[in-house]
């Protein structure tokens, strides 16, 4: 169980198929009681969890996701507010932030865990970087709330928040949104990080992330920073443009931040996303953003970090994973991390509101 959750302006409703939806508002005084008028079959997750006998790694099989909604325009988007004659996943006629269980999940049911969708805004054409400071803070509070709730589910090993923005990185909907996965097992990346963190601590090095942040904060790979957080390009970045954001001190989960710390983090995060969007001057750079919170019920890794990256390596070229990366897992980066840091650093910073 993760402790330290603060009160939020949250309203809970039940959708027509039994899934639960949570509204998170920038402030009090909003009516979110509109019912879901759709006629839907009772919700049931249908994923399978298998294991690769060669590597020992888990693989999720979720064939039912082939029928999920793809690339909806504003007129039929399932994340836009409901309107007369067009009910959507979100019954309210307007909203700030909405979180609900994914109708086409990769987890849940016999597999365990849970998949949730987080819609960042009712505005179909807005990006995360274009949201107000107040809205980004509300999203951060929603993530913290769901981190606490999902970590309490039986068998959950890690809560993973992420966003895919842009068709070039596989986003199936253009509406601004992300997802949260509550994994019933520890994914391979987090397994590797935990193993390295344990070895670092056993050798007397203390917290691995604290050591990395301290080293990077004093070097040329810093992209942006605040009093409590540093955004930097990792020295062995796998992707053409990749930034990690981490607290300067040990904070294991989003729930460990007070309101001031969360507001500071969400501002810096928004600024980094805007740098990615504006990197090539067209405001359209697709990216992936991953919030790596430590595995539950262990003490060797007690420091979260955010990873933002794009597969775009120049104005008109994209990196595709070839045999070395996809087959052997051996990444080859086409852009020097020092060059990437300088270019991202030089994207003008927006003033904090």
Short mmCIF file of C-alpha atoms in Angstrom, two decimals, residues 14-324:
data_model
loop_
_atom_site.label_atom_id
_atom_site.label_comp_id
_atom_site.label_asym_id
_atom_site.label_seq_id
_atom_site.Cartn_x
_atom_site.Cartn_y
_atom_site.Cartn_z
CA UNK A 14 -20.28 3.77 -13.05
CA UNK A 15 -20.39 3.28 -16.83
CA UNK A 16 -23.07 1.22 -18.61
CA UNK A 17 -20.93 -1.96 -18.72
CA UNK A 18 -19.90 -1.78 -15.05
CA UNK A 19 -16.53 -0.05 -15.43
CA UNK A 20 -15.84 2.82 -13.05
CA UNK A 21 -14.93 6.34 -14.20
CA UNK A 22 -13.31 9.05 -12.07
CA UNK A 23 -13.52 12.76 -12.82
CA UNK A 24 -10.70 14.92 -11.46
CA UNK A 25 -11.41 18.66 -11.46
CA UNK A 26 -9.19 21.72 -11.24
CA UNK A 27 -11.42 22.90 -8.37
CA UNK A 28 -14.73 22.18 -6.63
CA UNK A 29 -18.27 22.95 -7.78
CA UNK A 30 -18.68 20.81 -10.91
CA UNK A 31 -21.63 18.48 -11.56
CA UNK A 32 -20.36 15.16 -12.92
CA UNK A 33 -23.48 13.04 -12.33
CA UNK A 34 -24.57 12.63 -15.99
CA UNK A 35 -25.42 8.94 -16.61
CA UNK A 36 -23.94 6.70 -19.29
CA UNK A 37 -26.86 6.19 -21.71
CA UNK A 38 -25.22 3.54 -23.89
CA UNK A 39 -26.36 -0.08 -24.07
CA UNK A 40 -23.22 -2.13 -23.49
CA UNK A 41 -22.49 -5.76 -22.62
CA UNK A 42 -21.03 -6.38 -19.18
CA UNK A 43 -17.31 -5.67 -19.18
CA UNK A 44 -14.88 -8.61 -19.09
CA UNK A 45 -11.11 -8.52 -19.68
CA UNK A 46 -9.73 -11.19 -22.00
CA UNK A 47 -5.92 -11.07 -21.91
CA UNK A 48 -3.50 -13.98 -21.45
CA UNK A 49 -0.08 -13.96 -19.78
CA UNK A 50 2.53 -16.24 -21.32
CA UNK A 51 6.28 -16.63 -20.81
CA UNK A 52 9.02 -16.85 -23.42
CA UNK A 53 10.85 -20.11 -22.66
CA UNK A 54 14.09 -18.81 -24.19
CA UNK A 55 14.36 -15.55 -22.25
CA UNK A 56 12.00 -16.20 -19.35
CA UNK A 57 10.31 -12.87 -20.02
CA UNK A 58 6.52 -12.40 -19.75
CA UNK A 59 4.44 -11.64 -22.86
CA UNK A 60 0.83 -10.43 -22.80
CA UNK A 61 -1.53 -11.76 -25.49
CA UNK A 62 -4.62 -9.57 -25.96
CA UNK A 63 -6.22 -10.46 -29.29
CA UNK A 64 -9.46 -8.63 -28.43
CA UNK A 65 -7.59 -5.32 -28.80
CA UNK A 66 -7.74 -5.75 -32.58
CA UNK A 67 -11.27 -4.29 -32.42
CA UNK A 68 -10.38 -1.17 -30.42
CA UNK A 69 -11.14 2.30 -31.77
CA UNK A 70 -8.38 3.77 -33.96
CA UNK A 71 -7.65 7.38 -34.98
CA UNK A 72 -11.04 8.89 -34.32
CA UNK A 73 -11.73 12.37 -35.64
CA UNK A 74 -13.27 14.92 -33.30
CA UNK A 75 -16.79 14.06 -34.47
CA UNK A 76 -16.73 10.44 -33.26
CA UNK A 77 -13.92 10.46 -30.70
CA UNK A 78 -14.66 8.22 -27.68
CA UNK A 79 -12.78 10.61 -25.37
CA UNK A 80 -14.69 13.76 -26.26
CA UNK A 81 -17.57 14.72 -23.93
CA UNK A 82 -20.93 13.09 -24.60
CA UNK A 83 -23.48 15.13 -26.50
CA UNK A 84 -27.10 14.50 -27.50
CA UNK A 85 -27.23 11.58 -29.93
CA UNK A 86 -23.53 10.77 -29.45
CA UNK A 87 -22.70 9.17 -26.09
CA UNK A 88 -19.00 8.48 -25.51
CA UNK A 89 -16.83 6.85 -22.87
CA UNK A 90 -17.23 10.04 -20.82
CA UNK A 91 -20.91 10.80 -19.97
CA UNK A 92 -20.41 14.44 -18.87
CA UNK A 93 -21.00 17.25 -21.34
CA UNK A 94 -17.68 18.77 -20.27
CA UNK A 95 -14.85 17.73 -17.96
CA UNK A 96 -11.32 18.56 -16.84
CA UNK A 97 -9.60 15.16 -16.40
CA UNK A 98 -11.26 11.74 -16.66
CA UNK A 99 -9.87 8.32 -15.72
CA UNK A 100 -11.59 5.02 -16.51
CA UNK A 101 -10.80 1.35 -17.01
CA UNK A 102 -9.79 0.62 -20.60
CA UNK A 103 -12.58 -1.06 -22.57
CA UNK A 104 -9.94 -3.03 -24.52
CA UNK A 105 -7.38 -3.86 -21.83
CA UNK A 106 -4.07 -5.72 -22.01
CA UNK A 107 -4.45 -6.69 -18.34
CA UNK A 108 -7.21 -7.66 -15.95
CA UNK A 109 -9.43 -10.71 -15.53
CA UNK A 110 -7.53 -13.97 -14.88
CA UNK A 111 -4.22 -12.26 -15.74
CA UNK A 112 -4.65 -9.76 -12.92
CA UNK A 113 -3.67 -6.11 -12.86
CA UNK A 114 -5.57 -3.30 -14.52
CA UNK A 115 -5.41 -0.88 -17.48
CA UNK A 116 -6.81 2.63 -17.18
CA UNK A 117 -7.18 5.49 -19.66
CA UNK A 118 -6.47 9.08 -18.56
CA UNK A 119 -8.03 11.79 -20.73
CA UNK A 120 -6.17 15.04 -20.09
CA UNK A 121 -8.77 17.47 -21.39
CA UNK A 122 -12.18 17.68 -23.03
CA UNK A 123 -10.51 19.69 -25.83
CA UNK A 124 -9.85 17.23 -28.67
CA UNK A 125 -7.14 19.36 -30.29
CA UNK A 126 -5.09 20.26 -27.20
CA UNK A 127 -1.70 18.69 -26.41
CA UNK A 128 -0.33 18.06 -22.93
CA UNK A 129 2.32 20.73 -23.45
CA UNK A 130 -0.41 23.23 -24.33
CA UNK A 131 -2.38 22.72 -21.12
CA UNK A 132 -2.45 25.27 -18.33
CA UNK A 133 -0.30 24.87 -15.21
CA UNK A 134 -3.49 24.26 -13.20
CA UNK A 135 -4.58 21.43 -15.52
CA UNK A 136 -1.19 19.75 -15.50
CA UNK A 137 -1.28 19.86 -11.71
CA UNK A 138 -4.73 18.23 -11.74
CA UNK A 139 -3.38 15.48 -13.99
CA UNK A 140 -0.48 14.95 -11.59
CA UNK A 141 -2.92 14.61 -8.70
CA UNK A 142 -4.97 12.13 -10.72
CA UNK A 143 -1.85 10.06 -11.41
CA UNK A 144 -0.95 10.09 -7.71
CA UNK A 145 -4.49 9.10 -6.75
CA UNK A 146 -4.56 6.18 -9.17
CA UNK A 147 -1.02 5.12 -8.21
CA UNK A 148 -2.21 4.71 -4.63
CA UNK A 149 -5.44 2.95 -5.60
CA UNK A 150 -3.89 0.56 -8.12
CA UNK A 151 -0.96 -0.31 -5.88
CA UNK A 152 -3.49 -1.62 -3.35
CA UNK A 153 -4.92 -4.18 -5.80
CA UNK A 154 -3.97 -7.81 -5.01
CA UNK A 155 -0.91 -9.03 -6.88
CA UNK A 156 0.15 -5.72 -8.45
CA UNK A 157 3.93 -5.38 -8.78
CA UNK A 158 4.32 -1.98 -10.48
CA UNK A 159 2.17 1.01 -11.48
CA UNK A 160 3.29 2.45 -14.82
CA UNK A 161 1.98 5.79 -16.16
CA UNK A 162 2.60 6.58 -19.83
CA UNK A 163 1.57 8.60 -22.89
CA UNK A 164 2.03 7.84 -26.60
CA UNK A 165 1.50 11.01 -28.62
CA UNK A 166 1.47 10.90 -32.42
CA UNK A 167 0.74 8.21 -34.99
CA UNK A 168 4.48 7.77 -35.63
CA UNK A 169 4.89 6.21 -32.17
CA UNK A 170 1.70 4.15 -32.32
CA UNK A 171 -0.95 6.37 -30.72
CA UNK A 172 -4.35 5.10 -31.89
CA UNK A 173 -6.33 8.19 -30.82
CA UNK A 174 -5.46 11.84 -31.41
CA UNK A 175 -7.36 13.12 -28.36
CA UNK A 176 -4.86 14.11 -25.59
CA UNK A 177 -4.67 11.10 -23.30
CA UNK A 178 -2.40 8.61 -21.63
CA UNK A 179 -2.74 5.31 -19.81
CA UNK A 180 -1.87 3.63 -16.53
CA UNK A 181 -0.93 -0.05 -16.32
CA UNK A 182 -0.92 -1.88 -13.00
CA UNK A 183 1.31 -4.85 -13.84
CA UNK A 184 0.82 -8.17 -11.99
CA UNK A 185 4.49 -8.92 -12.72
CA UNK A 186 7.67 -6.86 -12.98
CA UNK A 187 8.34 -5.83 -16.63
CA UNK A 188 11.82 -6.51 -18.08
CA UNK A 189 13.07 -2.89 -18.00
CA UNK A 190 12.15 -2.46 -14.36
CA UNK A 191 13.66 -5.86 -13.56
CA UNK A 192 16.98 -4.69 -15.03
CA UNK A 193 16.88 -1.35 -13.21
CA UNK A 194 16.11 -3.06 -9.91
CA UNK A 195 18.98 -5.51 -10.39
CA UNK A 196 21.43 -2.66 -11.10
CA UNK A 197 20.12 -0.61 -8.17
CA UNK A 198 20.59 -3.55 -5.80
CA UNK A 199 24.16 -4.10 -6.97
CA UNK A 200 24.93 -0.38 -6.59
CA UNK A 201 23.53 -0.32 -3.05
CA UNK A 202 25.31 -3.56 -2.09
CA UNK A 203 28.60 -2.01 -3.19
CA UNK A 204 28.04 0.90 -0.80
CA UNK A 205 26.84 3.36 -3.41
CA UNK A 206 23.46 4.10 -1.83
CA UNK A 207 20.58 5.08 -4.12
CA UNK A 208 21.48 4.55 -7.78
CA UNK A 209 19.18 7.32 -9.06
CA UNK A 210 20.52 9.80 -6.50
CA UNK A 211 24.05 9.09 -7.79
CA UNK A 212 23.01 9.47 -11.42
CA UNK A 213 21.12 12.73 -10.76
CA UNK A 214 24.03 14.20 -8.79
CA UNK A 215 26.45 13.36 -11.62
CA UNK A 216 24.21 14.64 -14.40
CA UNK A 217 23.16 17.86 -12.62
CA UNK A 218 26.74 19.08 -12.75
CA UNK A 219 27.36 18.16 -16.39
CA UNK A 220 26.60 19.26 -19.96
CA UNK A 221 23.64 16.95 -20.50
CA UNK A 222 21.16 19.01 -18.46
CA UNK A 223 18.22 20.23 -20.56
CA UNK A 224 16.21 22.08 -17.90
CA UNK A 225 15.97 22.14 -14.13
CA UNK A 226 14.16 23.51 -11.10
CA UNK A 227 15.07 23.62 -7.43
CA UNK A 228 13.81 20.10 -6.81
CA UNK A 229 14.10 18.34 -10.20
CA UNK A 230 16.57 17.88 -13.06
CA UNK A 231 15.84 17.04 -16.71
CA UNK A 232 18.82 15.57 -18.57
CA UNK A 233 19.78 13.43 -21.54
CA UNK A 234 21.15 10.09 -20.26
CA UNK A 235 24.77 9.58 -21.23
CA UNK A 236 23.91 6.27 -22.92
CA UNK A 237 20.59 7.35 -24.46
CA UNK A 238 19.03 4.71 -26.70
CA UNK A 239 16.81 7.09 -28.64
CA UNK A 240 17.79 10.05 -30.88
CA UNK A 241 16.27 12.51 -28.40
CA UNK A 242 15.66 11.18 -24.90
CA UNK A 243 15.30 13.03 -21.60
CA UNK A 244 15.02 11.75 -18.05
CA UNK A 245 13.41 13.86 -15.32
CA UNK A 246 14.09 12.94 -11.71
CA UNK A 247 13.84 14.43 -8.22
CA UNK A 248 17.15 15.58 -6.77
CA UNK A 249 16.40 13.52 -3.66
CA UNK A 250 14.79 10.12 -3.07
CA UNK A 251 11.06 10.13 -3.82
CA UNK A 252 9.80 6.64 -4.67
CA UNK A 253 6.30 7.44 -5.91
CA UNK A 254 4.23 10.40 -7.08
CA UNK A 255 2.30 10.17 -3.84
CA UNK A 256 5.45 11.19 -1.97
CA UNK A 257 5.35 14.76 -3.33
CA UNK A 258 3.54 17.57 -1.56
CA UNK A 259 1.44 19.98 -3.63
CA UNK A 260 4.31 22.41 -4.21
CA UNK A 261 6.63 19.63 -5.32
CA UNK A 262 4.01 18.14 -7.62
CA UNK A 263 3.27 21.54 -9.20
CA UNK A 264 7.00 22.09 -9.77
CA UNK A 265 7.43 18.67 -11.37
CA UNK A 266 4.40 19.02 -13.63
CA UNK A 267 5.59 22.42 -14.84
CA UNK A 268 9.04 21.03 -15.70
CA UNK A 269 7.47 17.99 -17.35
CA UNK A 270 5.25 20.21 -19.49
CA UNK A 271 8.25 22.34 -20.46
CA UNK A 272 10.22 19.25 -21.56
CA UNK A 273 7.27 18.03 -23.65
CA UNK A 274 7.04 21.42 -25.30
CA UNK A 275 10.75 21.26 -26.12
CA UNK A 276 10.12 17.94 -27.83
CA UNK A 277 7.14 19.29 -29.76
CA UNK A 278 9.13 22.33 -30.93
CA UNK A 279 12.43 20.56 -31.52
CA UNK A 280 12.17 20.67 -35.31
CA UNK A 281 10.16 23.88 -35.55
CA UNK A 282 6.82 22.37 -36.57
CA UNK A 283 5.26 21.57 -33.18
CA UNK A 284 4.50 18.03 -34.31
CA UNK A 285 7.22 15.79 -32.89
CA UNK A 286 5.65 12.56 -31.70
CA UNK A 287 6.92 11.20 -28.40
CA UNK A 288 6.53 8.58 -25.71
CA UNK A 289 6.53 9.52 -22.02
CA UNK A 290 7.03 6.86 -19.34
CA UNK A 291 6.78 7.35 -15.59
CA UNK A 292 9.02 4.73 -13.98
CA UNK A 293 7.84 4.27 -10.40
CA UNK A 294 9.67 1.59 -8.39
CA UNK A 295 8.30 -1.91 -7.86
CA UNK A 296 6.07 -2.29 -4.83
CA UNK A 297 7.10 -4.01 -1.61
CA UNK A 298 10.87 -3.61 -1.95
CA UNK A 299 13.42 -1.11 -0.59
CA UNK A 300 16.40 -1.34 -2.97
CA UNK A 301 14.96 1.13 -5.48
CA UNK A 302 13.29 4.17 -3.94
CA UNK A 303 13.45 6.85 -6.62
CA UNK A 304 11.07 7.47 -9.53
CA UNK A 305 12.05 9.02 -12.84
CA UNK A 306 10.32 10.09 -16.04
CA UNK A 307 11.57 9.07 -19.48
CA UNK A 308 10.55 11.11 -22.55
CA UNK A 309 11.79 10.15 -25.99
CA UNK A 310 11.05 10.42 -29.68
CA UNK A 311 11.96 8.17 -32.59
CA UNK A 312 12.31 11.27 -34.79
CA UNK A 313 15.99 11.86 -35.49
CA UNK A 314 15.76 14.85 -37.84
CA UNK A 315 13.14 17.05 -39.49
CA UNK A 316 12.37 14.40 -42.12
CA UNK A 317 13.78 11.15 -40.73
CA UNK A 318 12.63 8.67 -38.10
CA UNK A 319 14.48 5.89 -36.34
CA UNK A 320 13.06 2.43 -36.95
CA UNK A 321 14.10 -0.52 -34.83
CA UNK A 322 16.13 -2.80 -37.08
CA UNK A 323 17.49 -6.29 -36.36
CA UNK A 324 20.13 -5.12 -33.90
#
